[in-house]
Short mmCIF file of C-alpha atoms in Angstrom, two decimals:
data_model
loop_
_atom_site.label_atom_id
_atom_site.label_comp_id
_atom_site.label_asym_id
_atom_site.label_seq_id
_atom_site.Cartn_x
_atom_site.Cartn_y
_atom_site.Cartn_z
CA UNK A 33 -15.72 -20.70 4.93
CA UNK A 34 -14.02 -17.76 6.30
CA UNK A 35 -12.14 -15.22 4.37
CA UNK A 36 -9.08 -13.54 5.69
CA UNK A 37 -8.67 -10.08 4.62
CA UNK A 38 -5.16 -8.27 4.07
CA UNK A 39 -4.97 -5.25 6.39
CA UNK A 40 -3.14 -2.19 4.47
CA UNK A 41 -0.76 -2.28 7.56
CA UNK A 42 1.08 -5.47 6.29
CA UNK A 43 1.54 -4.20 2.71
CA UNK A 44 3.62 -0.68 3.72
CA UNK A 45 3.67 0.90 0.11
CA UNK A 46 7.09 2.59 1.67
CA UNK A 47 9.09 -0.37 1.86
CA UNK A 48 8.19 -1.85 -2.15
CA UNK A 49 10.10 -1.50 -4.79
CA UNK A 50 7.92 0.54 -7.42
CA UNK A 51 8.52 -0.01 -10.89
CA UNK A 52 10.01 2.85 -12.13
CA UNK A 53 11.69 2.74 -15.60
CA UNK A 54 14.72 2.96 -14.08
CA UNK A 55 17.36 0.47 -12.12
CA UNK A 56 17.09 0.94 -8.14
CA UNK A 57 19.58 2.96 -6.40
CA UNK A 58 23.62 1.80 -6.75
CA UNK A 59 23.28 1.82 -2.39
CA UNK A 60 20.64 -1.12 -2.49
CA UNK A 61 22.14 -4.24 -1.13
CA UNK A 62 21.16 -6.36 -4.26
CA UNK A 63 24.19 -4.18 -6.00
CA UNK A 64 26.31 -6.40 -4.14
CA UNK A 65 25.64 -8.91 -7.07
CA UNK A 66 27.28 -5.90 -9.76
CA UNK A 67 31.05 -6.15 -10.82
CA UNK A 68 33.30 -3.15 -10.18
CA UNK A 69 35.81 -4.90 -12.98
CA UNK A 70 35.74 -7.36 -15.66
CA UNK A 71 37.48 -9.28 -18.42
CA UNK A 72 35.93 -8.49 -21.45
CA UNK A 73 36.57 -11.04 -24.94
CA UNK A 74 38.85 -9.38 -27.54
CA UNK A 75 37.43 -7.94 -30.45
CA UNK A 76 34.18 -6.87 -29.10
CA UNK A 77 32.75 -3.77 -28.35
CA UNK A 78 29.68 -2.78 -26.36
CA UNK A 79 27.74 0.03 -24.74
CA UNK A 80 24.35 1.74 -24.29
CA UNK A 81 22.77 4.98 -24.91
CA UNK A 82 19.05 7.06 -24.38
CA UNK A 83 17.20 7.40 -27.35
CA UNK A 84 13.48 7.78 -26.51
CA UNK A 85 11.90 4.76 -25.97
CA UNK A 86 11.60 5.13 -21.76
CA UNK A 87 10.29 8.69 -21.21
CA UNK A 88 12.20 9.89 -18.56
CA UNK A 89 14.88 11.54 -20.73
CA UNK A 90 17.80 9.79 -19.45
CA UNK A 91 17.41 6.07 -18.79
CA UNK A 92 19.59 4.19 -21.09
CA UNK A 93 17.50 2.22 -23.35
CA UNK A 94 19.29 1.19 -26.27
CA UNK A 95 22.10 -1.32 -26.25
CA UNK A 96 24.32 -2.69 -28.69
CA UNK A 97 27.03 -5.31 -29.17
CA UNK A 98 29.53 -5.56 -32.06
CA UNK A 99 32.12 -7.41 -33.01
CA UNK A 100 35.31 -6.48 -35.33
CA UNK A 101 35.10 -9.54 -37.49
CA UNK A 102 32.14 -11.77 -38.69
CA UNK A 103 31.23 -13.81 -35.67
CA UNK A 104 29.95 -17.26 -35.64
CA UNK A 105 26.25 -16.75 -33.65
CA UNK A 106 23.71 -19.53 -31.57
CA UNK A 107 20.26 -18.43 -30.22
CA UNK A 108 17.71 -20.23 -28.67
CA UNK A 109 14.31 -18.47 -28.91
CA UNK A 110 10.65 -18.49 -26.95
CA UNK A 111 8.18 -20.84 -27.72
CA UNK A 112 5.48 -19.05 -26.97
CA UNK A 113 3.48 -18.89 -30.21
CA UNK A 114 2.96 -14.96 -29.90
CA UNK A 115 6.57 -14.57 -30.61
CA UNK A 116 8.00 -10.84 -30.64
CA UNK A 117 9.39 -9.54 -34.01
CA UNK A 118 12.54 -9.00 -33.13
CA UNK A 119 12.28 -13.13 -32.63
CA UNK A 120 11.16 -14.19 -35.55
CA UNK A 121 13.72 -11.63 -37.38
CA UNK A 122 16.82 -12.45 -35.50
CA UNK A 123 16.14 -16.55 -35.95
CA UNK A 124 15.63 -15.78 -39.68
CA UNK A 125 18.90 -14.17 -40.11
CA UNK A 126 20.77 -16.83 -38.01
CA UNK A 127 18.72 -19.26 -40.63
CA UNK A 128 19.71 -17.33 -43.76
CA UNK A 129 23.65 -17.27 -42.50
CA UNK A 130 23.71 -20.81 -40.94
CA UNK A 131 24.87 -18.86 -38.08
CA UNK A 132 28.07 -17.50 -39.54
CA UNK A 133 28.54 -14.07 -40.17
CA UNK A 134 27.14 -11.97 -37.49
CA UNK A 135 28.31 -8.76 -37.05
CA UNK A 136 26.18 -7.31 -34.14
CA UNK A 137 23.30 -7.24 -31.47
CA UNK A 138 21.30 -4.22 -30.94
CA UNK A 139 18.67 -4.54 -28.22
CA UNK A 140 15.91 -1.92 -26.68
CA UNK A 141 14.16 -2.20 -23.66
CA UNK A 142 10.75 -0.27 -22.61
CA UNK A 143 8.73 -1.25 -25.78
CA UNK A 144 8.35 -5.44 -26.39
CA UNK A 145 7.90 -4.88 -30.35
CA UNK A 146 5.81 -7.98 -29.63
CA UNK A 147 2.05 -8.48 -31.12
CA UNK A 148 2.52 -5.76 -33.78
CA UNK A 149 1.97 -7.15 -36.91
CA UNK A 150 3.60 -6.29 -40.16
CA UNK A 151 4.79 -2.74 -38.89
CA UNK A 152 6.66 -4.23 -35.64
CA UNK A 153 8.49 -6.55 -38.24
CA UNK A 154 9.23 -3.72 -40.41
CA UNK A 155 10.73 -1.76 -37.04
CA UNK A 156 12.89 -4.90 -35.83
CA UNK A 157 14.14 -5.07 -39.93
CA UNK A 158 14.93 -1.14 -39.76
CA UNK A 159 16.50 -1.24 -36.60
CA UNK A 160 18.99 -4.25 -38.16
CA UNK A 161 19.16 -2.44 -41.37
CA UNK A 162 20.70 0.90 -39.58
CA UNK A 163 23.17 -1.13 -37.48
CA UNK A 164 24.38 -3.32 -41.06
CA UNK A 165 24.68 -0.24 -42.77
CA UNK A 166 26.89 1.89 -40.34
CA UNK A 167 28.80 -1.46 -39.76
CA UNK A 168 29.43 -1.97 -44.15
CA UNK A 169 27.68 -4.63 -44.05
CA UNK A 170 25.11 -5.33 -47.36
CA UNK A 171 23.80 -8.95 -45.93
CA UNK A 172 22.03 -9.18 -42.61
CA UNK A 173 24.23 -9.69 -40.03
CA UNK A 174 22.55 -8.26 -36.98
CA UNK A 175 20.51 -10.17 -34.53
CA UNK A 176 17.80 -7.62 -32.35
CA UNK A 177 15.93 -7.89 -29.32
CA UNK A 178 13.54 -5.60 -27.30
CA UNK A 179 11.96 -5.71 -24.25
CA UNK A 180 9.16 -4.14 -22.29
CA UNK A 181 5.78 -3.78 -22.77
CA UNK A 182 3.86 -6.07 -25.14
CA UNK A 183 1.60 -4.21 -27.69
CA UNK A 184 2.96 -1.48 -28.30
CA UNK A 185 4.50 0.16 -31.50
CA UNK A 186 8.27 1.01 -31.31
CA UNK A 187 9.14 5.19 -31.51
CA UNK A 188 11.38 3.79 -34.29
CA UNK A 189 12.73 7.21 -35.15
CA UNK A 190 13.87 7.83 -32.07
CA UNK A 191 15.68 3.94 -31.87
CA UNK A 192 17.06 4.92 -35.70
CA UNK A 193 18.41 8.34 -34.43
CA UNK A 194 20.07 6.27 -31.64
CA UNK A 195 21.55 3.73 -33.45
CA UNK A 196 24.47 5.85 -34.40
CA UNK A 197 24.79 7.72 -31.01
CA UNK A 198 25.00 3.85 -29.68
CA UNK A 199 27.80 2.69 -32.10
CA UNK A 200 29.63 5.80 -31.48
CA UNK A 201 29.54 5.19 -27.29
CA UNK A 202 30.40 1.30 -27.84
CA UNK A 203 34.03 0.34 -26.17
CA UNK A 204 36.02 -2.68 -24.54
CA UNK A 205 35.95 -1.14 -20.82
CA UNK A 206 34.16 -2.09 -18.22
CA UNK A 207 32.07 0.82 -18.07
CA UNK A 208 30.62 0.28 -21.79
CA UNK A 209 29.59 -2.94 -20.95
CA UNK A 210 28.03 -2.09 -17.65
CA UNK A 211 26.04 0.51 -20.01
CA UNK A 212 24.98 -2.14 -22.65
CA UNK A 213 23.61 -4.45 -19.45
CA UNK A 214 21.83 -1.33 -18.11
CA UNK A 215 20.48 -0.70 -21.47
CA UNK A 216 18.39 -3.95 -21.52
CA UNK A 217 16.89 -3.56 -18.00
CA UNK A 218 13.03 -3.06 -17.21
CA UNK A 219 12.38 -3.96 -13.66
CA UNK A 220 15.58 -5.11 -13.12
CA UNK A 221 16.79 -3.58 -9.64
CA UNK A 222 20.76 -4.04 -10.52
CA UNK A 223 22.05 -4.79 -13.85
CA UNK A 224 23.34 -8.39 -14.60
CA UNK A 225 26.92 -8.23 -16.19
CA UNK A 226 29.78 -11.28 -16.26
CA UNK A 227 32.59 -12.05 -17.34
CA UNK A 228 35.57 -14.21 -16.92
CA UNK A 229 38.65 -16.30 -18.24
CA UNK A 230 39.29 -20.12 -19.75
CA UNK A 231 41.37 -22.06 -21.80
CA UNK A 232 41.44 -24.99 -24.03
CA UNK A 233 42.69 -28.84 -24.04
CA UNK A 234 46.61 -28.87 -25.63
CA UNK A 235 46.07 -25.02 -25.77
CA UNK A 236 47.58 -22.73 -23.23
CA UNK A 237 46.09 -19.33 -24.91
CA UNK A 238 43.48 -17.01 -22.05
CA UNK A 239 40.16 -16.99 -23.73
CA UNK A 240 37.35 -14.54 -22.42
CA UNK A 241 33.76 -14.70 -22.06
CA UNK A 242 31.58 -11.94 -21.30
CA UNK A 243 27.94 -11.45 -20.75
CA UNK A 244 24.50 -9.95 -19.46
CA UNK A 245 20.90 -11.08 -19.14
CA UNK A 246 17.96 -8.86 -18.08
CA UNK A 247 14.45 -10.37 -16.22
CA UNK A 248 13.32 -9.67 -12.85
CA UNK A 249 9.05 -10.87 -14.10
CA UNK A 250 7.67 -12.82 -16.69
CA UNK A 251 10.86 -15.73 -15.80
CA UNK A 252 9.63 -19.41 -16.60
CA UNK A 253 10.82 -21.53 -19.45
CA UNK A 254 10.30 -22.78 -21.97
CA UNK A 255 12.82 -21.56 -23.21
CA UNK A 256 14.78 -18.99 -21.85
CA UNK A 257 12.29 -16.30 -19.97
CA UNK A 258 14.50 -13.26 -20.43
CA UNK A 259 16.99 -11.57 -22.63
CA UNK A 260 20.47 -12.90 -22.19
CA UNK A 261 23.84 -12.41 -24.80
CA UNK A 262 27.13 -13.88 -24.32
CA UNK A 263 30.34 -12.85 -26.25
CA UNK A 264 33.54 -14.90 -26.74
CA UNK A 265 36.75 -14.73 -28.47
CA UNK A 266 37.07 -18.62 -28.72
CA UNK A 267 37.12 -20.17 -31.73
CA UNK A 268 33.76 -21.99 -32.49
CA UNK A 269 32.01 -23.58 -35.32
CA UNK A 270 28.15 -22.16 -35.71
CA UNK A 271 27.02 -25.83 -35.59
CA UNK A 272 29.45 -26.64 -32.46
CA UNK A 273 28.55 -23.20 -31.15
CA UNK A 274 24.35 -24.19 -31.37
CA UNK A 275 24.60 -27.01 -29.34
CA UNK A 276 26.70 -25.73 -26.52
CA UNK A 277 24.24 -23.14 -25.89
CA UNK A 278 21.51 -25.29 -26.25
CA UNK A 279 22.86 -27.44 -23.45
CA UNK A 280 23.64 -24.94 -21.54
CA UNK A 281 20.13 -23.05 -21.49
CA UNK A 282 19.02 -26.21 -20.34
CA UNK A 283 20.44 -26.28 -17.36
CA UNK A 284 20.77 -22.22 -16.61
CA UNK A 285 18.35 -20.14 -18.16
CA UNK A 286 15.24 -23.24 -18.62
CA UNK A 287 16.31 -23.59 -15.56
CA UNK A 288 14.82 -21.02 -13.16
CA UNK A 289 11.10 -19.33 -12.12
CA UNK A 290 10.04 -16.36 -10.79
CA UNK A 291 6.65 -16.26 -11.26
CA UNK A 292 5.59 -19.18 -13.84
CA UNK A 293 4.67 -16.99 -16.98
CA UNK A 294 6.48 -16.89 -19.98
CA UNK A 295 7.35 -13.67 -22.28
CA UNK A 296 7.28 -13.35 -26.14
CA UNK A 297 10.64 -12.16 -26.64
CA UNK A 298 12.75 -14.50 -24.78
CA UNK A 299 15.94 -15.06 -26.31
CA UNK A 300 19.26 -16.02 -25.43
CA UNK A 301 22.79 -15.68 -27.50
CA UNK A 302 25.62 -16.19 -27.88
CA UNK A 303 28.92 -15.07 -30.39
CA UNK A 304 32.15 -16.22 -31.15
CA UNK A 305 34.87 -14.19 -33.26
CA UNK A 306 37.81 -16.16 -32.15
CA UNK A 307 39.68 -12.95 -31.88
CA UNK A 308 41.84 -14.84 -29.12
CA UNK A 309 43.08 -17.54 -31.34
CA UNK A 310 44.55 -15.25 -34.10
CA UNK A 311 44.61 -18.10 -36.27
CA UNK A 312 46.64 -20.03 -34.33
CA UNK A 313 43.85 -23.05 -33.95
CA UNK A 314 41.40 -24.53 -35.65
CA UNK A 315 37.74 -23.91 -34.92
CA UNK A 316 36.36 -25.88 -31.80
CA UNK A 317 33.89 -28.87 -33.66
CA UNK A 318 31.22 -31.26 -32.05
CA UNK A 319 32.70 -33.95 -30.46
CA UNK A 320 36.06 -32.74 -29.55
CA UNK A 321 37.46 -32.68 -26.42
CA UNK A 322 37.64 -28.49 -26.80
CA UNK A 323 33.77 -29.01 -27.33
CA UNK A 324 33.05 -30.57 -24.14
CA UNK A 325 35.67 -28.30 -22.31
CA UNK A 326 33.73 -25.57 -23.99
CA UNK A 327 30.22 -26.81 -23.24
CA UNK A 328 31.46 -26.65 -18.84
CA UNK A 329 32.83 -23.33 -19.91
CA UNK A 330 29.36 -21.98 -21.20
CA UNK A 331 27.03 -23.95 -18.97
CA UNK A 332 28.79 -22.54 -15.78
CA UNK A 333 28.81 -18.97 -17.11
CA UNK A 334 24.92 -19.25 -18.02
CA UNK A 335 24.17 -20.57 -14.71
CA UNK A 336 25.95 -17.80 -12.81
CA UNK A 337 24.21 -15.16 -15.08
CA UNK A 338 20.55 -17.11 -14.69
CA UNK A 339 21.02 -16.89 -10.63
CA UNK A 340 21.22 -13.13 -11.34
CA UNK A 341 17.93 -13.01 -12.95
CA UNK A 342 16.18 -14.64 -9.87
CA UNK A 343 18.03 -12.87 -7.66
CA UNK A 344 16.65 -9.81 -9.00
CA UNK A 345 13.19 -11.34 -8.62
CA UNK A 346 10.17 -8.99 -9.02
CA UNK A 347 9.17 -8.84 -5.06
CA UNK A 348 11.93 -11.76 -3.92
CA UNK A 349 13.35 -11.83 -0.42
CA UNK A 350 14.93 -15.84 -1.04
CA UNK A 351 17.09 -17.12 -3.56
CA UNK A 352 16.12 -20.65 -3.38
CA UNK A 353 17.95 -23.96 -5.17
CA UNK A 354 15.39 -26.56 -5.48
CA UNK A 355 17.97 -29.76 -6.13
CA UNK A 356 16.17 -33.06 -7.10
CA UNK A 357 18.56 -36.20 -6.69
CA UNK A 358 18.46 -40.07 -7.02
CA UNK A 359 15.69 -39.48 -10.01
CA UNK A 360 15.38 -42.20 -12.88
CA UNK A 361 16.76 -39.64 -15.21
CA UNK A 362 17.76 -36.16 -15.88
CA UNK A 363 14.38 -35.23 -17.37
CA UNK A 364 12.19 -36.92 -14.47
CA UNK A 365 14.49 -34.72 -12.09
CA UNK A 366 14.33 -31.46 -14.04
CA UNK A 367 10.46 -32.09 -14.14
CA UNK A 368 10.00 -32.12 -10.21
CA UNK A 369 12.49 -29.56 -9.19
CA UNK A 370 10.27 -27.19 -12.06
CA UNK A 371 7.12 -28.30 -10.32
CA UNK A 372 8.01 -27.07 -6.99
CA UNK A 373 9.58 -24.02 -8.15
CA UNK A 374 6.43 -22.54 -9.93
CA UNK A 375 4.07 -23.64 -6.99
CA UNK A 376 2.17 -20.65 -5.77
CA UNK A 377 1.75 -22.29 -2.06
CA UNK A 378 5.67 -23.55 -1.98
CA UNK A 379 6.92 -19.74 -3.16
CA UNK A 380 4.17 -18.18 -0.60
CA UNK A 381 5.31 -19.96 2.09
CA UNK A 382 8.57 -19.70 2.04
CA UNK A 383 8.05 -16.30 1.73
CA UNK A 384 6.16 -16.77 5.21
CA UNK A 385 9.16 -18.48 6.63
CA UNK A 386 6.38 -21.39 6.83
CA UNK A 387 8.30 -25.21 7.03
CA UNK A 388 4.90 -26.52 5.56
CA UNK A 389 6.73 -29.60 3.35
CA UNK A 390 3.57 -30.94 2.29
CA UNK A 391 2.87 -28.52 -0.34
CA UNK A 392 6.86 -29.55 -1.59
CA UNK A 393 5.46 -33.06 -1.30
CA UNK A 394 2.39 -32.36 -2.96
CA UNK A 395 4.14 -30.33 -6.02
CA UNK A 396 6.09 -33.76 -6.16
CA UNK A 397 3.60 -35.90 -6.40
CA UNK A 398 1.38 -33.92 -9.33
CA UNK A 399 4.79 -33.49 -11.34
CA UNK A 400 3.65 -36.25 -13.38
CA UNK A 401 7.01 -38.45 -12.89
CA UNK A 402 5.82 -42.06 -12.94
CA UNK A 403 8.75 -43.26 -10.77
CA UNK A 404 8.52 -41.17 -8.03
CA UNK A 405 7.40 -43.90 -5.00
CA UNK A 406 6.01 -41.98 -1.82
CA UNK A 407 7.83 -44.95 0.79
CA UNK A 408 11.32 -43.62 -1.29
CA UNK A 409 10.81 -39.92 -0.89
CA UNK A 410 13.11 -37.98 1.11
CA UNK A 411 12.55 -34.01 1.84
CA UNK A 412 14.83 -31.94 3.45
CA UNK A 413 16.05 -28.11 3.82
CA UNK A 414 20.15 -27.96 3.40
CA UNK A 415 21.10 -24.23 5.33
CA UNK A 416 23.88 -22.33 3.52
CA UNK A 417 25.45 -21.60 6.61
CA UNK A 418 27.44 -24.97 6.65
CA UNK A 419 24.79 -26.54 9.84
CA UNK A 420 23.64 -29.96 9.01
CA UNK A 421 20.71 -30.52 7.04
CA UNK A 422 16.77 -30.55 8.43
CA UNK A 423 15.15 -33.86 7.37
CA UNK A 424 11.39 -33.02 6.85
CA UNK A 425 10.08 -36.66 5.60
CA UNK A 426 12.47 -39.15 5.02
CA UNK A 427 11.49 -42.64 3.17
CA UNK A 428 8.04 -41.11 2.98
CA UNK A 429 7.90 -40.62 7.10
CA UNK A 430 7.38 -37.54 8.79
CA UNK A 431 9.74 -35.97 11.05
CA UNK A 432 9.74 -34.32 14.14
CA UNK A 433 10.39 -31.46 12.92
CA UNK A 434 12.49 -28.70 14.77
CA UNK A 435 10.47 -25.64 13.99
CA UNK A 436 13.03 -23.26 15.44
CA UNK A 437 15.65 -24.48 13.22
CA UNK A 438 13.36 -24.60 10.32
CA UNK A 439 12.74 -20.85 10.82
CA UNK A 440 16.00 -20.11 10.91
CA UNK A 441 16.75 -21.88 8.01
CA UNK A 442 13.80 -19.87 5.95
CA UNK A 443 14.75 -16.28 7.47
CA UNK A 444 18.21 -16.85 5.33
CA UNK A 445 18.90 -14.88 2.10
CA UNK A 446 19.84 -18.31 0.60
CA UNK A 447 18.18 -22.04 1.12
CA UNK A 448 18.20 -24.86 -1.21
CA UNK A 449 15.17 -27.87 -1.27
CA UNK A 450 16.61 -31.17 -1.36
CA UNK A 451 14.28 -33.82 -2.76
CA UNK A 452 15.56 -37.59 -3.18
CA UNK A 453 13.63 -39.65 -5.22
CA UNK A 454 15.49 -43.13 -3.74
CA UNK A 455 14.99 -44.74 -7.43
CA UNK A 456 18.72 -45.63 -7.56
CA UNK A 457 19.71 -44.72 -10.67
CA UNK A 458 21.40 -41.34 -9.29
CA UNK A 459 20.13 -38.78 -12.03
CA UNK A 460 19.73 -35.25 -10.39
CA UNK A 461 18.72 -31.71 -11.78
CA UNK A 462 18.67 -27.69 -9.97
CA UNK A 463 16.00 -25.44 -10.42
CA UNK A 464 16.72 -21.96 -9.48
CA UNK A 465 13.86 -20.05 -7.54
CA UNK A 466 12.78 -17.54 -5.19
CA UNK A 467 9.40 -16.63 -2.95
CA UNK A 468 6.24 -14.95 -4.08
CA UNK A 469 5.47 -11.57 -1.78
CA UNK A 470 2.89 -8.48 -1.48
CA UNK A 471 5.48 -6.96 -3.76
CA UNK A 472 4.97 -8.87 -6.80
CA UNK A 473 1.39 -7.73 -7.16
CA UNK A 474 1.96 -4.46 -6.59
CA UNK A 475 4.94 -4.03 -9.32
CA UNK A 476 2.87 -5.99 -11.47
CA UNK A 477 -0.48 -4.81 -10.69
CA UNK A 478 0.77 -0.74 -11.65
CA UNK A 479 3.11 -1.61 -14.56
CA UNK A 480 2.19 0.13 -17.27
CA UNK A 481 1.31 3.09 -14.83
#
């Protein structure tokens, strides 16, 4: 057995991206993915502020969301059982409220508040306290998240002296929301903001949804690897409003890996004030045909913000779209399209620009889908630049494959994994991905330094 070493030529420290506490410079390409504009819901405000927790003196680092009227409010939370503070607060007060009645979001990044005992629940309870108090508010109505690094006591008097400052920057513009996304970003290399318009069955009135997610490490479900918060002015029952989201993570944010390890703060949410109805309409309700027009509404918008995340992968040259078709059911395709999008050896070589299928085929096979049958399995790369697709093993044959045109098709930006499963019952499922470089180890290997 021979070992290979890794000359220091191949790594070239001057071409990483070193985590820094801040977000990369506005010139790199990846800000490509950042709006200039936006269409922000009515009735909300947002923005972000320094108040101490990064070090630099001037990295924003507080964020906060709030919205003129009681909102109705959904979250879907980690299930790691080290949960974060701020997670086991925020889905007590959606408990408590029956998630009705939210006022606000207030979210820091460069301290986790995660494995801190009583005194990090008593700093995610102060942090909601200040926010209720400056909004008149003598119930708990404010949800909180934090980000960073897991351990680690908040400087809750500087977050409390910031609370304020934050609250007095919030606005409608474009600009305070592109602050509140900044706010929430660690490693993040661009910050991931969205927004856009809908409407309603039988209702001709412009609704607006708005939101921004932060994760560039620590991305694999279950549930939703990150920090994300959506705003709308639709009208929504809380119970209506729960299992829209809960679809929609599903298929967005549950539905992407960077690097197969799951955080302690994930959460994801979502509010509703129904500013743009001004009474005009009743609440949207579970089986409706609002609700399913909603649910597309929300599912698309999480799946465009999710893409951002691995986008913005820690180290990641490829966004990659492993699609799984022809599976027995949704379930037996989500499982395979996960399985090859956490593999190591998949993410390494197509980080090599390597056409080496078999490890696809071997993630397959160890998904632990009972119907997948090796003489129906089809593998094949799909090119984004319109060229017909590469068959790699088709009806569990290999091809001859073209290794030219394979290269080509891994040296893209963008590539998507087709695996058919040839059961016939037509079930398929995405999984959102990217490759595993030199890069990842070294952000990851000097993080807290």
């Amino acid at each position: 057995m021979s070992i290979r070493l890794l000359s220091k030529a191949r790594l070239k420290p001057s071409s990483l991206r070193r985590f820094s506490h801040s977000l990369a410079d506005p010139s790199s390409p990846k800000w490509k993915y950042v709006p200039k504009s936006g269409t922000y819901p009515q009735g909300f405000s947002a923005g972000g502020v320094h108040c101490g927790v990064k070090k630099d003196g001037k990295t924003l680092d507080l964020a906060l969301l709030t919205s003129q009227t009681p909102a109705a409010a959904a979250a879907v939370f980690t299930k790691n059982v080290f949960k974060a503070a701020p997670v086991l607060l925020s889905r007590q007060t959606l408990d408590a409220r029956s998630g009705a009645g939210i006022r606000a979001l207030v979210a820091n990044s460069g301290c986790a508040n995660a494995v801190t005992g009583k005194g990090g629940l008593d700093d995610a309870t102060a942090m909601a306290s200040t926010v209720d108090t400056l909004l008149g508010e003598t119930a708990p109505s404010t949800l909180v998240m934090s980000t960073g690094v897991i351990g680690q006591r908040l400087p809750i008097s500087s977050i409390i002296s910031g609370i304020p400052k934050a609250l007095a920057a919030v606005g409608s513009d474009h600009t305070s929301w592109m602050n509140c996304a900044k706010a929430i970003c660690t490693t993040d290399t661009f910050p991931k903001l969205a927004s856009r318009t809908f409407t309603l069955p039988g209702d001709d009135t412009e609704y607006r949804i708005a939101g921004m997610a932060k994760g560039a490490g620590m991305i694999h479900p279950n549930m939703a690897t990150l920090l994300g918060f959506m705003a709308t002015d639709a009208p929504v029952l809380p119970r209506a409003l729960q299992q829209i989201l809960t679809y929609a993570v599903d298929r967005s944010f549950n539905a992407i890996s960077v690097d197969g390890d799951m955080s302690t703060n994930d959460t994801v949410a979502i509010l509703a004030n129904g500013a743009a109805a001004a009474g005009k309409r009743a609440e949207v309700d579970v089986a409706t045909r609002e609700f399913d027009a909603l649910v597309d509404v929300v599912s698309s918008f999480a799946e465009d913000l999710a893409k951002l995340v691995v986008r913005d992968g820690e180290g990641a040259t490829k966004f990659v779209t492993v699609r799984v078709v022809d599976a027995q059911s949704f379930e037996d395709a989500k499982q395979v399209a996960s399985t090859i999008a956490r593999s190591p050896l998949v993410k390494t070589a197509l980080y090599g620009r390597d056409a080496n299928w078999g490890r696809i085929l071997c993630a397959t096979g160890y998904a632990g889908v009972t119907s997948v049958e090796p003489t129906k399995t089809n593998v094949s790369f799909i090119p984004t630049d319109g060229s017909p697709e590469l068959k790699l093993l088709v009806n569990g044959e290999p091809e001859n494959v073209d290794e030219t045109k394979a290269s080509e098709i891994l040296a893209m930006e963008d590539l998507e994994i087709l695996v058919s499963l040839g059961t016939g019952a037509g079930q398929e499922a995405k999984y959102y991905t990217c490759d595993l470089s030199h890069e990842y180890v070294t952000i990851n290997g000097d993080y807290r330094t």
